[in-house]
XYZ file of C-alpha atoms in Angstrom:
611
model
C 0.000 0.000 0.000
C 1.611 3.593 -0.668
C 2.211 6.267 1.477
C -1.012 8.068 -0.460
C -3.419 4.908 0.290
C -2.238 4.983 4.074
C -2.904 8.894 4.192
C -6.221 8.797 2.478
C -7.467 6.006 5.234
C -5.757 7.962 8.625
C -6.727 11.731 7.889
C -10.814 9.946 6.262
C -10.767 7.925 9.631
C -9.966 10.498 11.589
C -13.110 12.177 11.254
C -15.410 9.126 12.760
C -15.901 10.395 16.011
C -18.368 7.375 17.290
C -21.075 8.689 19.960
C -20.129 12.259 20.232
C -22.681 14.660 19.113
C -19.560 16.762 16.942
C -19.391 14.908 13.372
C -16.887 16.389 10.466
C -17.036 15.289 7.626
C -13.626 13.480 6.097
C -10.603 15.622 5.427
C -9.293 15.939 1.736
C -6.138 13.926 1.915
C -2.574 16.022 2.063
C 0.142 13.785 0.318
C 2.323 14.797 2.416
C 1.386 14.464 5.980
C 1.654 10.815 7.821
C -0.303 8.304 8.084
C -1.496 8.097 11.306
C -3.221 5.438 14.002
C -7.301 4.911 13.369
C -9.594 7.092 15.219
C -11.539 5.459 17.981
C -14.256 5.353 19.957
C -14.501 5.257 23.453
C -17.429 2.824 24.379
C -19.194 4.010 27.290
C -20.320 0.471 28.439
C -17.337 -0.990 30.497
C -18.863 -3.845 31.955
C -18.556 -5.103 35.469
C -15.302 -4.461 37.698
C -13.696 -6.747 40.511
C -12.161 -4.660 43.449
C -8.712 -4.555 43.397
C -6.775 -6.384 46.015
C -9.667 -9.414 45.965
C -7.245 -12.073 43.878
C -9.886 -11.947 41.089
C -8.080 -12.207 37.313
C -10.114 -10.423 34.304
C -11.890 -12.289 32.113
C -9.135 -13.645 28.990
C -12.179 -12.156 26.554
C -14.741 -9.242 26.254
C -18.430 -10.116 25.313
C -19.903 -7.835 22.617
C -23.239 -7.675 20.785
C -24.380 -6.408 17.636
C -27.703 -5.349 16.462
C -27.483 -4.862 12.696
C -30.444 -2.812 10.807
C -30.939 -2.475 6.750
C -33.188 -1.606 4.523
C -35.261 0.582 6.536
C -36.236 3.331 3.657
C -37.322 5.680 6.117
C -40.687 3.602 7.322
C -41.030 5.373 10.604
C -44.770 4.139 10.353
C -45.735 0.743 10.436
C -45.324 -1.120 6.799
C -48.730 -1.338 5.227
C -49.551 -4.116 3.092
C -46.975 -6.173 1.191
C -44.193 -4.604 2.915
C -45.759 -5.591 6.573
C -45.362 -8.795 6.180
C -42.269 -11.173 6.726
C -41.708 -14.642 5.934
C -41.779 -16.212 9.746
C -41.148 -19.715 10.693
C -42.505 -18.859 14.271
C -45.436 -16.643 12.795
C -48.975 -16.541 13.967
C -50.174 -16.690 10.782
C -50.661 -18.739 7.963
C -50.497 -17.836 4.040
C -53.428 -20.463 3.040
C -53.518 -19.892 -1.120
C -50.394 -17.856 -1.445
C -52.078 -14.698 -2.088
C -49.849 -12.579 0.736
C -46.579 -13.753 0.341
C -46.488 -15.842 -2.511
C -46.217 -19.207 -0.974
C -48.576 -21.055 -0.173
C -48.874 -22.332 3.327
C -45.931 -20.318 4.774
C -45.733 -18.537 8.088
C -45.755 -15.097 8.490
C -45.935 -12.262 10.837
C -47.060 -8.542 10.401
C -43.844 -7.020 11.432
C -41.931 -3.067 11.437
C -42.416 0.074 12.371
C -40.066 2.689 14.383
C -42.444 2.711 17.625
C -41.630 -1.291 17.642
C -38.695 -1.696 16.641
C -37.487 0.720 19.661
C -39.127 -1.420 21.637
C -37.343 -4.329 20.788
C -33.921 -2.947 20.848
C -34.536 -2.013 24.466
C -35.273 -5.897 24.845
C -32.196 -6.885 22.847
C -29.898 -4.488 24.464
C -27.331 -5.668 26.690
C -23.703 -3.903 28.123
C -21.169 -3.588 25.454
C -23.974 -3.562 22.483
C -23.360 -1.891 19.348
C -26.287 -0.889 17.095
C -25.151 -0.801 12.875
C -26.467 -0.552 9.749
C -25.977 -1.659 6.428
C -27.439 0.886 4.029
C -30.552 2.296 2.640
C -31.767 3.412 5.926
C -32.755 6.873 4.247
C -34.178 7.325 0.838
C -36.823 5.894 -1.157
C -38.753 6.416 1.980
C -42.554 7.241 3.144
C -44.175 10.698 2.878
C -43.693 11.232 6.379
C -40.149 11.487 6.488
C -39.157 11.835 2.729
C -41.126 14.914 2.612
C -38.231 16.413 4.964
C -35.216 14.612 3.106
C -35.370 12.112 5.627
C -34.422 14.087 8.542
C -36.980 12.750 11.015
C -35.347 9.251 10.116
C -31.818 10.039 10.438
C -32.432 11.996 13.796
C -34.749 8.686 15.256
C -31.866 6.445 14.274
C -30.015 8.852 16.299
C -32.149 8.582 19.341
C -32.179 4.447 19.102
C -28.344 4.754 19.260
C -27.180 3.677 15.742
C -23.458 3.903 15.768
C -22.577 3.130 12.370
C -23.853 2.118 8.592
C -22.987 1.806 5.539
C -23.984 3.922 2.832
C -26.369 2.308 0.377
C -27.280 3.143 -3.029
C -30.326 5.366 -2.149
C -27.964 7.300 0.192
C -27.114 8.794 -2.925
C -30.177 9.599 -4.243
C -29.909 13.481 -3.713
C -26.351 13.327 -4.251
C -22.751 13.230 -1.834
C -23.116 16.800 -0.884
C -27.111 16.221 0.581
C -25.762 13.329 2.337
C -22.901 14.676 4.060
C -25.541 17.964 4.794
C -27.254 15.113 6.609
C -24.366 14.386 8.263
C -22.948 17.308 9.416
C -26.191 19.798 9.363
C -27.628 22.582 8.075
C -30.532 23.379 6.345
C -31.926 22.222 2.800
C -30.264 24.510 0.138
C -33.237 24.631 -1.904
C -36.268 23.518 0.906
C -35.202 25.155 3.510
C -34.853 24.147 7.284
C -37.919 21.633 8.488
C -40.584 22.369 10.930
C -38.574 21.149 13.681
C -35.626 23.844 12.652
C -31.669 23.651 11.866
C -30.830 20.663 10.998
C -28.134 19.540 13.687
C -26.856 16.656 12.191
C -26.162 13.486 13.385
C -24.017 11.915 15.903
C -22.981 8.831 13.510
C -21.458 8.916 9.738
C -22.130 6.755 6.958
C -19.097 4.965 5.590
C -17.731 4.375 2.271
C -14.697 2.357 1.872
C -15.316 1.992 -2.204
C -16.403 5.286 -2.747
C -13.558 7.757 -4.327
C -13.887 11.402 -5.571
C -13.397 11.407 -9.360
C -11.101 14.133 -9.360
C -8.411 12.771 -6.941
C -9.369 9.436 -5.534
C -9.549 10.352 -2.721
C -12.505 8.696 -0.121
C -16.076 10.761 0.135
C -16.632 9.283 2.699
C -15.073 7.677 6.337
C -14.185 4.322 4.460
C -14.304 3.128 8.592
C -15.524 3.739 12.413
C -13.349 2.074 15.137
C -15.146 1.529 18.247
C -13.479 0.585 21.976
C -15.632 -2.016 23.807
C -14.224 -2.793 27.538
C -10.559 -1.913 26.441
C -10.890 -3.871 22.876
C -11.081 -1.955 19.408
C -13.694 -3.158 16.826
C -13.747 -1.818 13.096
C -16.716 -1.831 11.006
C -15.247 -1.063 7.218
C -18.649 0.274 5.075
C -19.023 -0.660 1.205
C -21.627 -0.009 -1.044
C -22.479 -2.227 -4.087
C -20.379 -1.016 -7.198
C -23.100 -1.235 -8.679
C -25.043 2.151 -7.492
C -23.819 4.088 -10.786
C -26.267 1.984 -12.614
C -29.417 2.052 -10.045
C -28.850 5.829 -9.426
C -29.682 8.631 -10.907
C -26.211 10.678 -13.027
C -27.020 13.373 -10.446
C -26.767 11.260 -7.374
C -23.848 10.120 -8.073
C -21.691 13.228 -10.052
C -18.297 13.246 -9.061
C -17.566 9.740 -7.850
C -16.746 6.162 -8.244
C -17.746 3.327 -6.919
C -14.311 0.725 -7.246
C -14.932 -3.103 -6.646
C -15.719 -4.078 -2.943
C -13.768 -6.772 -1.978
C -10.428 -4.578 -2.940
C -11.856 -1.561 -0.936
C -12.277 -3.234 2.101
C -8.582 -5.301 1.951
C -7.043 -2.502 1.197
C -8.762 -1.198 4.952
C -8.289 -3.975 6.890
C -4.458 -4.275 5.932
C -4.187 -0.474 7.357
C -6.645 -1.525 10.940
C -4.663 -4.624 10.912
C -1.474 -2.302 10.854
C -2.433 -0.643 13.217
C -3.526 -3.266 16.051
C -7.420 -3.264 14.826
C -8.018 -7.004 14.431
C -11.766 -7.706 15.266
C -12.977 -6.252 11.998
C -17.018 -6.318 10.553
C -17.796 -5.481 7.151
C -21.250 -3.361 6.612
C -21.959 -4.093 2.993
C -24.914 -2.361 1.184
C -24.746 -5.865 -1.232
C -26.506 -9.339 -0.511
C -28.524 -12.267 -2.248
C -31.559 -13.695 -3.054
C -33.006 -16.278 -1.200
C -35.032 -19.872 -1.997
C -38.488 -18.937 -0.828
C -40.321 -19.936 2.693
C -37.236 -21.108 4.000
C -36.067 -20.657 7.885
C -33.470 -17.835 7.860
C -31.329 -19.585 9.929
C -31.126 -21.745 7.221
C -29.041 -19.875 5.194
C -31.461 -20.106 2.203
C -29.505 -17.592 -0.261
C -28.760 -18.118 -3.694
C -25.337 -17.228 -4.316
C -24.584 -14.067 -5.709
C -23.259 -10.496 -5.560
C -22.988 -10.955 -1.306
C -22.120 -14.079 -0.971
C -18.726 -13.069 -3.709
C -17.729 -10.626 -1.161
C -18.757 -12.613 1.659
C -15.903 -15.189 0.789
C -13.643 -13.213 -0.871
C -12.625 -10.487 1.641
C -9.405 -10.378 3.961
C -9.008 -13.719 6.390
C -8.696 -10.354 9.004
C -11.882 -9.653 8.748
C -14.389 -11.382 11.217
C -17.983 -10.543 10.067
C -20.159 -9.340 7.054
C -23.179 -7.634 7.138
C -24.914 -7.353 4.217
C -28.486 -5.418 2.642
C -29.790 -4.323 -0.723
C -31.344 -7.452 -1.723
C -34.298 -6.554 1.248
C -33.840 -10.660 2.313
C -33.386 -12.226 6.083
C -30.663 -14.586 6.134
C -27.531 -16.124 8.811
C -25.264 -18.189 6.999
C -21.165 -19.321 7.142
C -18.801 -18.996 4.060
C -15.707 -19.737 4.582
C -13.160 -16.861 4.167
C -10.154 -17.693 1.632
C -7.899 -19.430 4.672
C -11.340 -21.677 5.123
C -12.682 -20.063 8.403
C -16.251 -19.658 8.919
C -17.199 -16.171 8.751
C -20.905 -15.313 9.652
C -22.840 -13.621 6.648
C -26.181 -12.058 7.756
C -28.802 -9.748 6.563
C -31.785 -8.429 8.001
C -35.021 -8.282 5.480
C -35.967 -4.921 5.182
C -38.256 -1.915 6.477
C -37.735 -2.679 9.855
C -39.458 -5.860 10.147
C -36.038 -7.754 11.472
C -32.769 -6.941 13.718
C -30.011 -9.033 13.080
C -28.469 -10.082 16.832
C -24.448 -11.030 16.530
C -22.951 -11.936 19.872
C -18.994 -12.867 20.303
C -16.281 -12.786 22.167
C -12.823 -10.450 21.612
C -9.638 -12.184 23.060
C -8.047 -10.204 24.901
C -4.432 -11.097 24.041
C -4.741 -11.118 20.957
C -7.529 -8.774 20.141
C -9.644 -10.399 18.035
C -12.680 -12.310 17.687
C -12.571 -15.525 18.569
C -14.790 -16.920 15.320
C -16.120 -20.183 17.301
C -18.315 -17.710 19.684
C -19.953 -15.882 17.284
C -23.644 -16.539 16.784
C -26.010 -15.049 14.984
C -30.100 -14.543 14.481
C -32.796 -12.837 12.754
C -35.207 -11.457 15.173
C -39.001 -10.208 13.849
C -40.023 -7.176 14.839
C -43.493 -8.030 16.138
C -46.016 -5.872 16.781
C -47.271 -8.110 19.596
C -44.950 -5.957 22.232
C -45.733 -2.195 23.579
C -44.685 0.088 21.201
C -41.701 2.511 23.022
C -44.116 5.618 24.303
C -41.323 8.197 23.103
C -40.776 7.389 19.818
C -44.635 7.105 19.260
C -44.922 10.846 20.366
C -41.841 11.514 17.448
C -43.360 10.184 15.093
C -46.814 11.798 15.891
C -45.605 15.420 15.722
C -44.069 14.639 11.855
C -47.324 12.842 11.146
C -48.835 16.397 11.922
C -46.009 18.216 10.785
C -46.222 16.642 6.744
C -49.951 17.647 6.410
C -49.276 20.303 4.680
C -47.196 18.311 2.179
C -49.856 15.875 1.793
C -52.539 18.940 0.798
C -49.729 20.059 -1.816
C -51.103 19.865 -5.844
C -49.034 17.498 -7.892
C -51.512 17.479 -11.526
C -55.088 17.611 -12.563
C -57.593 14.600 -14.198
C -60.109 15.608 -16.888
C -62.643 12.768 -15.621
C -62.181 10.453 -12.407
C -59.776 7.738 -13.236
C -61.435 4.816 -11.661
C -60.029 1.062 -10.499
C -64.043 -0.352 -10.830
C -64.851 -3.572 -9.296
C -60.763 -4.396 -10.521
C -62.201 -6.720 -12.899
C -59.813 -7.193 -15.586
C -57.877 -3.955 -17.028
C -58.884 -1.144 -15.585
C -57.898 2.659 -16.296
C -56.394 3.470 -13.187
C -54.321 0.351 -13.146
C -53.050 1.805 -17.156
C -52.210 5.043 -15.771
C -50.026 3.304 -13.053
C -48.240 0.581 -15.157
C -47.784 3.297 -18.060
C -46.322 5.717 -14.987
C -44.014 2.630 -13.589
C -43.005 2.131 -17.350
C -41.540 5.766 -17.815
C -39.985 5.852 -14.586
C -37.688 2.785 -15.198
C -37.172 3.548 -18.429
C -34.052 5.508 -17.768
C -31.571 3.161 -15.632
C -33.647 0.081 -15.818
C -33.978 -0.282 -19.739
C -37.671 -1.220 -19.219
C -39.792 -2.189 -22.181
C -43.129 -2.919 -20.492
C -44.311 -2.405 -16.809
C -47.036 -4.881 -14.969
C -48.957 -3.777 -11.777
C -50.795 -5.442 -9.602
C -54.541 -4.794 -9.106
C -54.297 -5.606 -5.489
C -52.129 -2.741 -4.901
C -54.488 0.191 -6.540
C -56.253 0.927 -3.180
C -58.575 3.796 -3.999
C -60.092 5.751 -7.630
C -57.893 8.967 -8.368
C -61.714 10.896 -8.133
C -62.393 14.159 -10.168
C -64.340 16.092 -7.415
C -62.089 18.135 -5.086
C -61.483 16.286 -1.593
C -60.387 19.579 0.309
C -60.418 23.162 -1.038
C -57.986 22.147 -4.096
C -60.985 22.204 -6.803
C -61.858 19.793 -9.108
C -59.605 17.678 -11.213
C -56.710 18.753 -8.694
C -54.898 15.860 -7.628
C -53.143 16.786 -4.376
C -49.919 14.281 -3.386
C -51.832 12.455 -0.509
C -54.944 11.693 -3.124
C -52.209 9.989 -5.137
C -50.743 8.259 -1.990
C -53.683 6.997 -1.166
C -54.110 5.239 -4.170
C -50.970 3.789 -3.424
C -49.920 3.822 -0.258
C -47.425 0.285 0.423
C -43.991 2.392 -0.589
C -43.100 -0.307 -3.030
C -39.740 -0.054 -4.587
C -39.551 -0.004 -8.646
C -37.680 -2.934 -9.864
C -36.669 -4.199 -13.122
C -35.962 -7.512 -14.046
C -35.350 -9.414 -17.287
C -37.488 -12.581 -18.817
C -37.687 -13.913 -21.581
C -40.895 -14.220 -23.859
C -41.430 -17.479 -22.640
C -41.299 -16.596 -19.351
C -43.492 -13.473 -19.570
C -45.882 -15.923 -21.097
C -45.516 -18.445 -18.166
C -46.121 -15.465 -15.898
C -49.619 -14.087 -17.751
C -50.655 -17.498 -17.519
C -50.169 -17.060 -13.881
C -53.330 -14.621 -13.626
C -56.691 -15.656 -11.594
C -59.883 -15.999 -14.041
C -62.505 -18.185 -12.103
C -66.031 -18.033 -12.416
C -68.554 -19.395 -9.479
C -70.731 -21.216 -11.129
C -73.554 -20.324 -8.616
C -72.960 -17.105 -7.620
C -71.410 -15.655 -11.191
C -68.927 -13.710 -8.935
C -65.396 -13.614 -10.337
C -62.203 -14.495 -8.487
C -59.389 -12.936 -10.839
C -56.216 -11.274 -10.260
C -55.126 -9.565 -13.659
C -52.338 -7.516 -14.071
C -52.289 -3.990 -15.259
C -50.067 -3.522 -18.106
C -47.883 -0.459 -19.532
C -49.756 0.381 -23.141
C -46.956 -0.918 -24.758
C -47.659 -4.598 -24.169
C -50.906 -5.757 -25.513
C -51.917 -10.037 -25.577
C -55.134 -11.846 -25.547
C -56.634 -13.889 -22.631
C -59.173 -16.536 -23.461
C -60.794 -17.268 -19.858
C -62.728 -20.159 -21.792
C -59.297 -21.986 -22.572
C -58.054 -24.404 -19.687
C -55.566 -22.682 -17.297
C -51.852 -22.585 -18.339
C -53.396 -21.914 -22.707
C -55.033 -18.831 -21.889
C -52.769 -16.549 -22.945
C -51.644 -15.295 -26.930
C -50.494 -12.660 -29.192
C -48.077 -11.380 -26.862
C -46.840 -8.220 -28.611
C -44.320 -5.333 -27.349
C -45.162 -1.853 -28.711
C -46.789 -3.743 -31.906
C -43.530 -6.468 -32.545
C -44.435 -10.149 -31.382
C -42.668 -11.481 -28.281
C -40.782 -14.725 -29.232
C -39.939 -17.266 -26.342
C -36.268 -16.603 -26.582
C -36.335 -13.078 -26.528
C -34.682 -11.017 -23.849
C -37.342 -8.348 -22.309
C -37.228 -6.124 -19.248
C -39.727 -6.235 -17.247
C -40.861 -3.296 -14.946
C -43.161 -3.858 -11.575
C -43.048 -3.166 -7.922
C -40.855 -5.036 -5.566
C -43.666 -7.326 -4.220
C -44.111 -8.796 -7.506
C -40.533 -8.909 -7.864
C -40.305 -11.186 -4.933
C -43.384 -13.565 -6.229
C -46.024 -12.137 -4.358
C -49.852 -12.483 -5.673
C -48.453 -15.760 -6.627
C -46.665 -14.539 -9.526
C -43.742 -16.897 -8.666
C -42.424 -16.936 -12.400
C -40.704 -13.397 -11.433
C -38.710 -15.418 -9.040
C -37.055 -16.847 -11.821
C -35.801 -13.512 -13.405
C -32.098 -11.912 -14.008
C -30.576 -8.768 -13.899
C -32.741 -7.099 -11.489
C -32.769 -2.955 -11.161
C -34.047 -0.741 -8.355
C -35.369 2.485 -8.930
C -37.915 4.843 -7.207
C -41.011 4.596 -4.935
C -43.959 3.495 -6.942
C -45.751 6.609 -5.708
C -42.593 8.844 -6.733
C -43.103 7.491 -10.351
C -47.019 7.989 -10.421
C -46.368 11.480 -8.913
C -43.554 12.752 -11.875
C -45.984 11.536 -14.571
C -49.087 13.239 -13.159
C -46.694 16.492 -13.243
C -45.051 15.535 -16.645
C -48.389 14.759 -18.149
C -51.812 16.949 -17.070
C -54.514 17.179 -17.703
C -54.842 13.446 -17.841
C -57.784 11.995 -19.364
C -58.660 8.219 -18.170
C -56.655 5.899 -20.306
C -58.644 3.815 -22.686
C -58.398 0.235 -21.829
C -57.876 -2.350 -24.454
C -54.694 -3.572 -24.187
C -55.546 -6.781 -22.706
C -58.343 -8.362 -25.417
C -60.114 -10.462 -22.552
C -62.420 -13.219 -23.849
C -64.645 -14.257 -21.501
């Protein structure tokens, strides 16, 4: 490593100050100054002391838990929906048909939300605990705290004692500068200070270990945070997928690079190492998917992205904690001198905490790999929500009224989801909406949404004092109100046919009523579906903006992260590649009511339905 590389890391670690309330953001590098010993933290849990003089000799290790967070997208309010539920083997419930989670017969429990998941860190919380994260804790968040560029988030995680995370992806969404503003303070540039006033900052920093300023290489961010624990020095290195250039916006992410992850973080650990830091963690905004309505103790993951970095990093390095792919998993890789390292992440939105406990040797400093054990723990909402953080999160609810009341486009005619019988025009205004926000980024050629998620009619008669035809933003987030992520994924044509064939046609043959579940679709996909043909031949004439689909063809796919993940029983998407994240489905159906008014109700047709 040169002389630069060691200077970068000392003068960028330098600047982690742990639990203080200061926070400075890190120092451009001077070539020419040395490299000096990693920053640290002083814990303020010590543990218990013997009297001296009583013959008693100090424990030969120090006991230290971690409670890992990821994923969280602002949701200080409980998860509605899709994104409430978690995959539980010890759930209360049971998925009977597959119609809530996509698997039939799994266990589930309604799970997340800030006032709860306080709670249970209060249960989990022992001396010497460390609370981290591993990315996407801000961004693509709810109304209630995106509406203040995630401010009331970052200063709750604050209050629940977050010491670290990683930066994700959608840490980037507003760019390096907004999230080191959120860092260090001050108010919006363009929005101003929030109802609750200057913007103080916050007590931890997001790290970066593989994120370099174009113009010098040098690190926008701490690439570390060194913490003491009862006289022992752990290191969490942060890494974001390389990746976020492609699942960001070009503004977001002006002025920087994102190198290759396992590199970044060696190239860290050699310096901590150097320096006397053995017990190391990695916070990795990276991870896998997972084989469905499996235990996540399991270690149900289908290698990928994570589990390359989980097994490729530094021996040195003890622990990975990984995000992004929104999945609850604990599994062992070994590392490349065939150790088992622990590889966790924690779902997303709150609904899990990841619990790490181990043991730090105190001779020779680091973890002793044998004790460490690991677990995903639900966050129920079968315990008292904590009292304080319920009165925080009521003052923003009453503080973001006024963005809710705010105009975002006008509607000739209401713009109805009917009895969500078949296509609907509603359900065509959101797919065609989902289809031009992932167009950009994602590559997508045609968008499907589901009906289920199309909650209320976008209705042409005012609701306040806006007027007619005014569609104000909490009109539109009622009509979708779950938060999904925007996804893109690639089939081919004969799995996009597969999937169609996956909608619900079924007459009662006493009643007449109709159980269906039909898929809205972007007008640029239009196909037949012959509900008098046997399930699994229903569906033909699969064309894309006019061109027939063939089976082998290549097509991206756009839809909400639900359907992503197989919900509504749409388990073909499981099977997809290539998969992009973009924005909030609401974000997207809010820029094309801007882009596009006054919007007439789409004329339905692109589904020829023969009943």
């Amino acid at each position: 490593m040169t002389r630069a590389s060691l200077t970068r890391l000392a003068v960028a670690g330098a600047a982690i100050l742990g639990a203080a309330a200061l926070t400075v953001s890190p120092a451009v590098a001077d070539p020419a100054s040395q490299a000096a010993a990693p920053a640290v933290s002083n814990g303020t849990n010590h543990g218990p002391k013997h009297p001296a003089g009583h013959g008693h000799q100090p424990d030969p290790s120090v006991s230290v838990r971690l409670l890992t967070i990821n994923d969280l997208h602002g949701n200080l309010e409980p998860p509605t929906g899709s994104s409430s539920r978690i995959l539980d083997p010890n759930g209360p419930l049971t998925d009977t048909d597959g119609s809530l989670t996509g698997i039939a017969g799994a266990k589930y429990s309604i799970a997340g939300g800030a006032a709860y998941l306080a709670a249970h860190l209060k249960q989990l919380r022992t001396d010497n605990t460390l609370l981290v994260g591993a990315g996407d804790l801000i961004g693509a968040s709810p109304l209630l705290s995106a509406a203040y560029h995630d401010e009331p988030t970052a200063a709750l995680l604050d209050q629940l004692g977050l010491a670290t995370s990683s930066a994700g992806n959608h840490e980037f969404d507003e760019g390096i500068t907004e999230l080191k503003r959120i860092m260090n303070g001050g108010c919006h540039p363009v929005d101003g200070c929030s109802p609750a006033g200057t913007w103080k900052g916050t007590s931890f920093d997001y790290l970066g270990a593989n994120v370099q300023k174009e113009s010098n290489g040098d690190y926008a961010l701490p690439p570390y945070f060194v913490k003491k624990i009862n006289g022992m020095k752990v290191a969490f290195i942060g890494l974001v997928t390389q990746t976020t250039p492609s699942i960001v916006t070009a503004s977001g992410i002006a002025g920087l690079k994102f190198t290759e992850e396992i590199a970044a973080a060696n190239k860290v650990s050699k310096f901590l190492a150097h320096h006397g830091v053995k017990a190391q963690v990695v916070l990795v905004h990276e991870g896998d998917g997972i084989t469905p309505n499996q235990d996540p103790s399991s270690c149900p993951v289908v290698p990928g992205a994570g589990s390359r970095i989980a097994k490729g990093l530094d021996p040195q390095i003890d622990l990975v904690i990984s995000g992004h792919s929104h999945q609850a998993y604990v599994c062992k890789v070994k590392d490349p001198a065939g150790q088992d390292r622990v590889y966790t992440q924690g779902s997303s939105f709150g609904r899990a905490i990841t619990q790490i406990d181990f043991k730090i040797d105190r001779r020779t400093k680091d973890v002793i790999r044998s004790s460490v054990v690991a677990k995903n723990n639900v966050v129920t909402r079968t315990v008292t929500p904590d009292p304080d953080t319920e009165t925080y999160i009521n003052t923003w609810k009453e503080r973001v009224s006024a963005v809710a009341n705010k105009p975002i486009g006008k509607i000739t005619a209401t713009i109805g989801r009917g009895s969500n019988v078949g296509e609907t025009p509603l359900g065509d205004l959101i797919a065609d909406a989902q289809l031009e926000a992932t167009k950009t980024g994602g590559n997508a050629e045609i968008a499907l949404m589901n009906p289920g998620g199309v909650r209320a009619d976008l209705t042409f008669p005012q609701s306040g004092a806006e007027g007619d035809g005014v569609v104000t933003y909490g009109e539109a987030f009622t009509v979708q109100p779950f938060n999904n992520l925007m996804q893109v994924v690639t089939l081919t044509g004969a799995q996009l046919k597969a999937l169609l064939e996956q909608q619900i046609w079924k007459v009662d043959p006493t009643t007449g009523g109709i159980t269906q579940r039909i898929l809205q679709p972007s007008s640029s996909l239009t196909y037949t579906f012959d509900t008098t043909k046997p399930e699994g031949s229903r569906v033909s004439d699969i064309k894309i903006n006019g061109t027939a689909v063939t089976d082998t063809q290549q097509i991206r796919v756009a839809a909400n992260n639900f359907l992503v993940g197989g919900g509504d029983g749409f388990t073909v998407f499981t099977q997809s590649t290539n998969l992009w994240s973009g924005p909030l489905d609401i974000d997207a159906l809010v820029a094309y009511m801007g882009a596009h008014s006054p919007i007439a109700p789409p004329a339905t047709g692109r589904i020829n339905l023969i009943r």
